[in-house]
mmCIF file of C-alpha atoms and ligand atoms in Angstrom:
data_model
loop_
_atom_site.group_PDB
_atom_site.id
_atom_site.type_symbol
_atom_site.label_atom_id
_atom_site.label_comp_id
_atom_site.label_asym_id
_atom_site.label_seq_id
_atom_site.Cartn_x
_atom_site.Cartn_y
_atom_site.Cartn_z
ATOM 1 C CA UNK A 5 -3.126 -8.604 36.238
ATOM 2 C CA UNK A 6 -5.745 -5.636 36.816
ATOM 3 C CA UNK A 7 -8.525 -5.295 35.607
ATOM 4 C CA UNK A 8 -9.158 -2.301 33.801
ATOM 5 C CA UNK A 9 -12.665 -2.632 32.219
ATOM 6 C CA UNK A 10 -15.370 -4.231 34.563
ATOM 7 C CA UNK A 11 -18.807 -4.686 32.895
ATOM 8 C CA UNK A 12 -21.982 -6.481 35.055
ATOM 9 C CA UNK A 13 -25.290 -6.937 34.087
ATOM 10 C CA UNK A 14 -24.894 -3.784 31.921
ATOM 11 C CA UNK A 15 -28.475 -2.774 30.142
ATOM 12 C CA UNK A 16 -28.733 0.295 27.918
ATOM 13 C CA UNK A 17 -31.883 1.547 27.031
ATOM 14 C CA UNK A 18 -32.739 4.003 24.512
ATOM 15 C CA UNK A 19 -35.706 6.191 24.208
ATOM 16 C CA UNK A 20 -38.899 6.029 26.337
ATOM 17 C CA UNK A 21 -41.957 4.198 26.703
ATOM 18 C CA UNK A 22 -43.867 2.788 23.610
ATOM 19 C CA UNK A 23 -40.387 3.743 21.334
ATOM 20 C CA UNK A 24 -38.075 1.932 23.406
ATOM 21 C CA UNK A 25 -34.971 0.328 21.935
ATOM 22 C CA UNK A 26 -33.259 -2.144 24.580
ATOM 23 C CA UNK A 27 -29.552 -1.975 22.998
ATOM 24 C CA UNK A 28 -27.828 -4.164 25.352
ATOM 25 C CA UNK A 29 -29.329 -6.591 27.608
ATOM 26 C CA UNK A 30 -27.263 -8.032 30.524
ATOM 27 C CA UNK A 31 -23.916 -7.328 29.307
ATOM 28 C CA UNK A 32 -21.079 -9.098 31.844
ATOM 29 C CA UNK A 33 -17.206 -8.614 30.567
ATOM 30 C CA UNK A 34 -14.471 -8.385 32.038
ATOM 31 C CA UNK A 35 -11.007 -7.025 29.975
ATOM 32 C CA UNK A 36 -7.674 -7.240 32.364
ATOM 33 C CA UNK A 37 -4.800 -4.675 31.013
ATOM 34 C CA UNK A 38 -3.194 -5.403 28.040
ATOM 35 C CA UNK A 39 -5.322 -7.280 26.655
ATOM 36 C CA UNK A 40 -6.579 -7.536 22.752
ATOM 37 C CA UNK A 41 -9.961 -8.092 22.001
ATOM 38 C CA UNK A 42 -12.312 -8.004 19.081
ATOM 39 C CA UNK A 43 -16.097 -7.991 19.075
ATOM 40 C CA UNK A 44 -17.689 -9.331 16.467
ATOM 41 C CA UNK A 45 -22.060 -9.192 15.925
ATOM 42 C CA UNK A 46 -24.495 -8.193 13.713
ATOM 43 C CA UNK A 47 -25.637 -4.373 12.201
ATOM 44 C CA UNK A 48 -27.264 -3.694 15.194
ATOM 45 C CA UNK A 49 -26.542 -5.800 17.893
ATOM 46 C CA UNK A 50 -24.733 -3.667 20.486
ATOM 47 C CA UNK A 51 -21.719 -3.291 19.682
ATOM 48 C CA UNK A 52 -21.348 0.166 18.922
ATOM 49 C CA UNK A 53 -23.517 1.238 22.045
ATOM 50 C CA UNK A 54 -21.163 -1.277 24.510
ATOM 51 C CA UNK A 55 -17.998 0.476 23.105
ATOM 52 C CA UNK A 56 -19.383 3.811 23.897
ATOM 53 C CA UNK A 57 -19.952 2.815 27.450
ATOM 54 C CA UNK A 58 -16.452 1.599 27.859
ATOM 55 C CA UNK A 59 -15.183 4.713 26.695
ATOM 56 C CA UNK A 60 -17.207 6.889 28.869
ATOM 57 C CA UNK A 61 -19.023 8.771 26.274
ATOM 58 C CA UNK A 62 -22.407 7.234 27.182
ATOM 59 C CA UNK A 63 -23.514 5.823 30.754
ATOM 60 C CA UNK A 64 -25.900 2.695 30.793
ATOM 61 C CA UNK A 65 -29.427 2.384 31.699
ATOM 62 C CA UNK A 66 -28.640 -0.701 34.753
ATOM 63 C CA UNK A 67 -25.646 -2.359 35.735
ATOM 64 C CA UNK A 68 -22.115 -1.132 36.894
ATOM 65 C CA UNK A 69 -19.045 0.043 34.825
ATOM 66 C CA UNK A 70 -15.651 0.290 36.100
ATOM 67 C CA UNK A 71 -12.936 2.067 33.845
ATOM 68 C CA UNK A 72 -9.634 2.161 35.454
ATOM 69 C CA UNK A 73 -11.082 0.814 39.114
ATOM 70 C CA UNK A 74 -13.807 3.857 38.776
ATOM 71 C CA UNK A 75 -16.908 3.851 39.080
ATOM 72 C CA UNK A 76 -18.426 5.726 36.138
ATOM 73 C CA UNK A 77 -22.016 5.543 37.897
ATOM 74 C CA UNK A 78 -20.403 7.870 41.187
ATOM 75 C CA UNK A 79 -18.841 10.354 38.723
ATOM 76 C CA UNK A 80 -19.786 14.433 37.081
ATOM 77 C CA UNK A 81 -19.939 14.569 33.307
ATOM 78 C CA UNK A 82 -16.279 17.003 34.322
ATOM 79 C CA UNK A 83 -15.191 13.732 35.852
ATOM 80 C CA UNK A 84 -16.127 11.361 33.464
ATOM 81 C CA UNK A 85 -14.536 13.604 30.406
ATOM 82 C CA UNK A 86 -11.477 13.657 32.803
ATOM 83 C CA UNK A 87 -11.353 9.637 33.177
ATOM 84 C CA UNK A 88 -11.782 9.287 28.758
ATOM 85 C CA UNK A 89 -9.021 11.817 28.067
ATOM 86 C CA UNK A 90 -6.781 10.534 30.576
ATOM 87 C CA UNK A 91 -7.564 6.827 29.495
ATOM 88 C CA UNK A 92 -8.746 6.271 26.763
ATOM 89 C CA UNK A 93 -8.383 6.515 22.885
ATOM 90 C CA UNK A 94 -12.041 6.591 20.494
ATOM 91 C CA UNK A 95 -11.757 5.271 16.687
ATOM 92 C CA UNK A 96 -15.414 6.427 16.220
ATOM 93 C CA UNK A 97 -17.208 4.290 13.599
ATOM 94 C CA UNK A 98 -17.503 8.017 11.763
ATOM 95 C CA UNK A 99 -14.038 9.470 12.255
ATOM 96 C CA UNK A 100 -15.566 12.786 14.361
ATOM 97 C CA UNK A 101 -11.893 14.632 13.136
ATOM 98 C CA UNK A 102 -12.742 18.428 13.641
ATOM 99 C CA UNK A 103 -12.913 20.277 10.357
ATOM 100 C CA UNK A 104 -11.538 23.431 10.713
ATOM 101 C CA UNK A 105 -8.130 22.126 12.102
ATOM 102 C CA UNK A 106 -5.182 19.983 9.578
ATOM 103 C CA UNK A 107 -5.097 16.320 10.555
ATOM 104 C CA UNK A 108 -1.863 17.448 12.358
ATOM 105 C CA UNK A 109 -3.329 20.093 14.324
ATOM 106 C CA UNK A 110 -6.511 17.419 15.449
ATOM 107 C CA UNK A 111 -3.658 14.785 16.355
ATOM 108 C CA UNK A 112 -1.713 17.589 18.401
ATOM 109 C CA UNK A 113 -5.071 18.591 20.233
ATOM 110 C CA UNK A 114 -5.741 15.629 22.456
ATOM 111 C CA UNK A 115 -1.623 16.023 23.855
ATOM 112 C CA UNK A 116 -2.356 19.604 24.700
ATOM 113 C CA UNK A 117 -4.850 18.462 26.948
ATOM 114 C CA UNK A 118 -2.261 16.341 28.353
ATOM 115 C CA UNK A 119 0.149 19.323 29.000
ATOM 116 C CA UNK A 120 3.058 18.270 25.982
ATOM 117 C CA UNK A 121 4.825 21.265 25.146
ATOM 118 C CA UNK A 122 4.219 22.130 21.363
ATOM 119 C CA UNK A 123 7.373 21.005 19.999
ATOM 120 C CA UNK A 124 7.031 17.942 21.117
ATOM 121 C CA UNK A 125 3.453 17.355 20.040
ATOM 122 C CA UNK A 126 4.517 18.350 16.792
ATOM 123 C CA UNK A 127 7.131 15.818 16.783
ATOM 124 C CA UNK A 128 5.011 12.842 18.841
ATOM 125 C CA UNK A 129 2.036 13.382 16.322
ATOM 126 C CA UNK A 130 4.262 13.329 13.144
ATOM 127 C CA UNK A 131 5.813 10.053 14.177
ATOM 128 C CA UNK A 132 2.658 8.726 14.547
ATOM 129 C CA UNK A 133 1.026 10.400 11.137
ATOM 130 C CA UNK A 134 4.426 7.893 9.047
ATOM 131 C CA UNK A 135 3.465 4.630 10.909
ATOM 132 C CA UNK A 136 -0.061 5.329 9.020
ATOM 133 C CA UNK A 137 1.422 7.083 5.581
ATOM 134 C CA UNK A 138 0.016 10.186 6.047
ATOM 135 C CA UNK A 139 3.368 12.208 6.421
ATOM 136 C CA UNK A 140 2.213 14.324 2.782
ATOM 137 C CA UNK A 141 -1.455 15.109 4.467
ATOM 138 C CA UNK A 142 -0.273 16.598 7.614
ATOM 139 C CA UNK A 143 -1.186 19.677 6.436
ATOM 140 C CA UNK A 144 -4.690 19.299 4.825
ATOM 141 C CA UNK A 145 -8.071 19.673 6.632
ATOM 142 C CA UNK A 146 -10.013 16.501 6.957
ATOM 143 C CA UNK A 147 -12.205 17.071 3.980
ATOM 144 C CA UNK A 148 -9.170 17.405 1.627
ATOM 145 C CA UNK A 149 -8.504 13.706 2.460
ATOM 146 C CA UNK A 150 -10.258 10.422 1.253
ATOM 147 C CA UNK A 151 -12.105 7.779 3.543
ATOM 148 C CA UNK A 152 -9.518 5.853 4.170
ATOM 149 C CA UNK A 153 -7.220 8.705 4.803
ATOM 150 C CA UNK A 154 -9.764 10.352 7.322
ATOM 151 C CA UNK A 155 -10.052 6.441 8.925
ATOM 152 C CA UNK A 156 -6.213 6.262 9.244
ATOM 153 C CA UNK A 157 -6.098 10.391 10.652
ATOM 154 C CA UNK A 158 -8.844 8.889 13.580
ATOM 155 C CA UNK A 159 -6.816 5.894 14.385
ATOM 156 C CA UNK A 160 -3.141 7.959 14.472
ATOM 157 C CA UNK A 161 -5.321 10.360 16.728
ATOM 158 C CA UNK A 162 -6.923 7.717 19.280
ATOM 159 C CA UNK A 163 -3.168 6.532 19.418
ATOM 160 C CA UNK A 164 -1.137 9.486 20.053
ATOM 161 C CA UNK A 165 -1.453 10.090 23.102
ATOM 162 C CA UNK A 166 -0.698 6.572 24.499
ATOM 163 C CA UNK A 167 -3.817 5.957 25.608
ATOM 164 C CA UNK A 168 -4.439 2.450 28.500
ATOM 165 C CA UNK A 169 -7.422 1.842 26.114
ATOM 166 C CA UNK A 170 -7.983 2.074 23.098
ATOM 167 C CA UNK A 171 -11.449 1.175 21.228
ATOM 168 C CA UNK A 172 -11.771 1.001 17.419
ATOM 169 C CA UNK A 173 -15.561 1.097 16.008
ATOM 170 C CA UNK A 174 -14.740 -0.685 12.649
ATOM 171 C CA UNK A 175 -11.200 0.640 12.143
ATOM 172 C CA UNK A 176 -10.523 -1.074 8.684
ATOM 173 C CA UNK A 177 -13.797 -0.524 7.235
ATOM 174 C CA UNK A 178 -12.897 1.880 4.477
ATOM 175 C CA UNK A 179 -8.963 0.754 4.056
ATOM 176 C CA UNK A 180 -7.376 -1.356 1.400
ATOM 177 C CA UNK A 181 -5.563 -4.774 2.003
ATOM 178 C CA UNK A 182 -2.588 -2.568 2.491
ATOM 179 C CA UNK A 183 -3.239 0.209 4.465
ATOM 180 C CA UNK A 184 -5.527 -1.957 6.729
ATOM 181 C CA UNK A 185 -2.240 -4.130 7.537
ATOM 182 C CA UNK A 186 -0.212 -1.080 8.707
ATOM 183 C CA UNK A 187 -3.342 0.139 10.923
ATOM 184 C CA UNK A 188 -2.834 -3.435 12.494
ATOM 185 C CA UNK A 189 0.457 -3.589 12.813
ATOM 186 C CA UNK A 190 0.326 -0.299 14.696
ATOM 187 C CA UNK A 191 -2.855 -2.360 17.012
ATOM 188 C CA UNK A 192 0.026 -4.827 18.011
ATOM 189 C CA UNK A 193 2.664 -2.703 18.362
ATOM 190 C CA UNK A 194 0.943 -0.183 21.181
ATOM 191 C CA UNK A 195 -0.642 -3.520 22.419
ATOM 192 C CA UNK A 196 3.027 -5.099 23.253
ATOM 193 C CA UNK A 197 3.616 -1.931 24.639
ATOM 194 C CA UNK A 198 1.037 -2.590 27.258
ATOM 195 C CA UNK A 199 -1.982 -0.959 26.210
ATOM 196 C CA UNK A 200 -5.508 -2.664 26.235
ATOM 197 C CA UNK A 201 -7.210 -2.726 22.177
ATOM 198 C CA UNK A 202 -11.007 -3.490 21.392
ATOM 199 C CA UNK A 203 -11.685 -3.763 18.101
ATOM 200 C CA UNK A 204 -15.391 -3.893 17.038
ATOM 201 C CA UNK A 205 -15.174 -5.467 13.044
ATOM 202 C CA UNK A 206 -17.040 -7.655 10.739
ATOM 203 C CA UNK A 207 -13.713 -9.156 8.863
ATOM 204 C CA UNK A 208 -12.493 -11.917 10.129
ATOM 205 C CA UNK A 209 -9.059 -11.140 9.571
ATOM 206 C CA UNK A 210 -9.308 -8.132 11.446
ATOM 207 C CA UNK A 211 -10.174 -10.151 14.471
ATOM 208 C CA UNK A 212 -8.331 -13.130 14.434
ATOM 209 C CA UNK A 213 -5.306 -10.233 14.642
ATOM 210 C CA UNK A 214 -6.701 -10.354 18.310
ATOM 211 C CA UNK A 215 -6.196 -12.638 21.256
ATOM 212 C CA UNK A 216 -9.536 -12.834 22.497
ATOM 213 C CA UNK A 217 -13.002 -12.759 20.575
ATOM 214 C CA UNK A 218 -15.993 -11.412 21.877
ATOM 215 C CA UNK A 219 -19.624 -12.468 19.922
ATOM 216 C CA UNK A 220 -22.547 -9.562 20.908
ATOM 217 C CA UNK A 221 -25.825 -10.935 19.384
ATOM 218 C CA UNK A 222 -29.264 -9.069 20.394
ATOM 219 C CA UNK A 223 -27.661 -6.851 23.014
ATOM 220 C CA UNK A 224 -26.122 -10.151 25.077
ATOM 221 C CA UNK A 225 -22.882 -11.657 25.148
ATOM 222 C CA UNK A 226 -23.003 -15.073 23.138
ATOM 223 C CA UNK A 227 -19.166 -16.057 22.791
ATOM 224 C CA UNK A 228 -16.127 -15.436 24.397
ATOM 225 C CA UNK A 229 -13.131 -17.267 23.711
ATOM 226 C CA UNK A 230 -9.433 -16.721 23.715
ATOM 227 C CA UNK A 231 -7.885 -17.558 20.276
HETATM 228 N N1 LIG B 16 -29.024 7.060 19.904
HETATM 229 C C1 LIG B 16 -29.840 6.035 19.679
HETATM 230 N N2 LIG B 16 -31.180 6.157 19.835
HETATM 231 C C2 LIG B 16 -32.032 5.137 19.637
HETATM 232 N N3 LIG B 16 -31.632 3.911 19.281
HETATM 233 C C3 LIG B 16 -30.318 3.703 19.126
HETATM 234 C C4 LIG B 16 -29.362 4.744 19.308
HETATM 235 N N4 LIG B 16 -28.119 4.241 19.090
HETATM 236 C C5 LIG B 16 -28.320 2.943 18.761
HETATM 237 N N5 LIG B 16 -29.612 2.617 18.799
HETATM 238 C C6 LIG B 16 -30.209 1.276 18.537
HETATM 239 O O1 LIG B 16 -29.594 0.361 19.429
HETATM 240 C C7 LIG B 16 -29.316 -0.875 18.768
HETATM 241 C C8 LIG B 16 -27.811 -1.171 18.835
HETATM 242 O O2 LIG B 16 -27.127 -0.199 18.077
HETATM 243 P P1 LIG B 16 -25.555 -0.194 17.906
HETATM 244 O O3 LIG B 16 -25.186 1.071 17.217
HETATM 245 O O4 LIG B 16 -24.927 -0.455 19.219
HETATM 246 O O5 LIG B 16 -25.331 -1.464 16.928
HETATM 247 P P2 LIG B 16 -24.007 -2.019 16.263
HETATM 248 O O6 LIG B 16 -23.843 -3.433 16.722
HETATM 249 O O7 LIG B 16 -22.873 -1.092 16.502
HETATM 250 O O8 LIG B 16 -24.382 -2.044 14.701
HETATM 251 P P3 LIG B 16 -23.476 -1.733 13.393
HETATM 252 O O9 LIG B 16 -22.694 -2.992 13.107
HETATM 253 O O10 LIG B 16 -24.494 -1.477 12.323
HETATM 254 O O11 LIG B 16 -22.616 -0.553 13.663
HETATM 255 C C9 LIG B 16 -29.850 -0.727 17.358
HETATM 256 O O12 LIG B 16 -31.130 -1.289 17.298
HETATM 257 C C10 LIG B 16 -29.904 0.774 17.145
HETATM 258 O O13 LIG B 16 -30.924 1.131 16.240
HETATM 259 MG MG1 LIG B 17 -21.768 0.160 15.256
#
């Protein structure tokens, strides 16, 4: 199989000098396509600051990412933006839906940018919107809807496009026993269909959902085993 996330020796530094905060320290994975991982560590232990660097929205201080056999290090912010929205689908740890647009219109955005013609964006990001309930708030702005409504409208979006990654910063957080187990059925389903799922969480029935678990502690890897 490929390998379509290649960490080594990643370090990620933040802030200068006397302030320094070393986030990650050494950080070696490698996640082959179609995988399903979770990473489990403490408030402040990486994980949030790893995830960004797989998904291209932050670069690290040492080391060398690949994301879909490129180089991130080699490649333009243009590029890089190019290489997420092509690949890869963000459940940010605080939802980042755009407020002036209906939680249809910020699931329709992302398959503009992928060229879909509007009727079928409509109809791809409806379909998505009923595997997580949210059919009656298709039409509301973000702040119209709860937490757990919001955390559901950032998961259908990081989903809709089909994404070959897609990383979830605490996706179950603010959802119920219920809601959380349609949010992971939806996890498996796109993951038998072939595309890769990291799941940062602290509940471990969120991860055992996964096949492979991944401990960060102090900015270093300190388990990885397949379950
Ligand atoms: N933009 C930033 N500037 C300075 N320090 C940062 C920044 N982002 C994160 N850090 C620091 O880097 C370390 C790792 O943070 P990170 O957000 O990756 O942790 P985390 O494992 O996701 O924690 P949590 O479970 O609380 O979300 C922490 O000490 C944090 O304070
Ligand atoms: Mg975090």
């Amino acid at each position: 199989m490929d390998n379509i996330i290649v960490l080594e020796n990643v370090t990620k530094t933040y802030g200068m000098k006397d302030g320094a905060v070393r986030a990650l320290s050494g950080v070696s994975l490698t996640i082959q396509q179609g995988e399903y991982v979770s990473i489990m560590g403490p408030s402040g232990s990486g994980k949030s600051t790893c995830m960004n660097i797989i998904g291209c929205l932050d670069r690290p201080s040492g080391g060398l990412v690949l994301i879909n056999g490129c180089n991130t290090a080699d490649m333009s912010e243009r590029e890089l933006a190019a290489l997420r929205s092509r690949t890869v689908g963000f459940v940010f740890q605080q939802y980042h839906l755009l407020p002036s647009m209906t939680v249809l219109e910020n699931l329709m955005l992302p398959l503009r940018y992928q060229g879909m013609e509007k009727r079928s964006r409509k109809k791809t990001a409806l379909d998505i919107l009923e595997r997580v309930s949210l059919t009656d708030r298709a039409r509301h702005l973000p702040s119209e809807l709860s937490g757990g409504q919001k955390q559901r409208a950032a998961i259908a979006r990081a989903v809709v496009t089909r994404p070959k990654i897609v990383l979830a910063d605490e996706p179950t957080g603010a959802l119920d026993s219920e809601t959380g187990g349609l949010v992971l059925a939806l996890f498996a389903d796109i993951n038998r269909q072939g595309t890769t799922v990291i799941i940062v969480t602290h509940d471990g029935h969120v991860a055992a959902e996964a096949r492979r678990l991944v401990r960060i502690l102090d900015g270093r890897i300190a388990g990885d085993s397949h379950v």
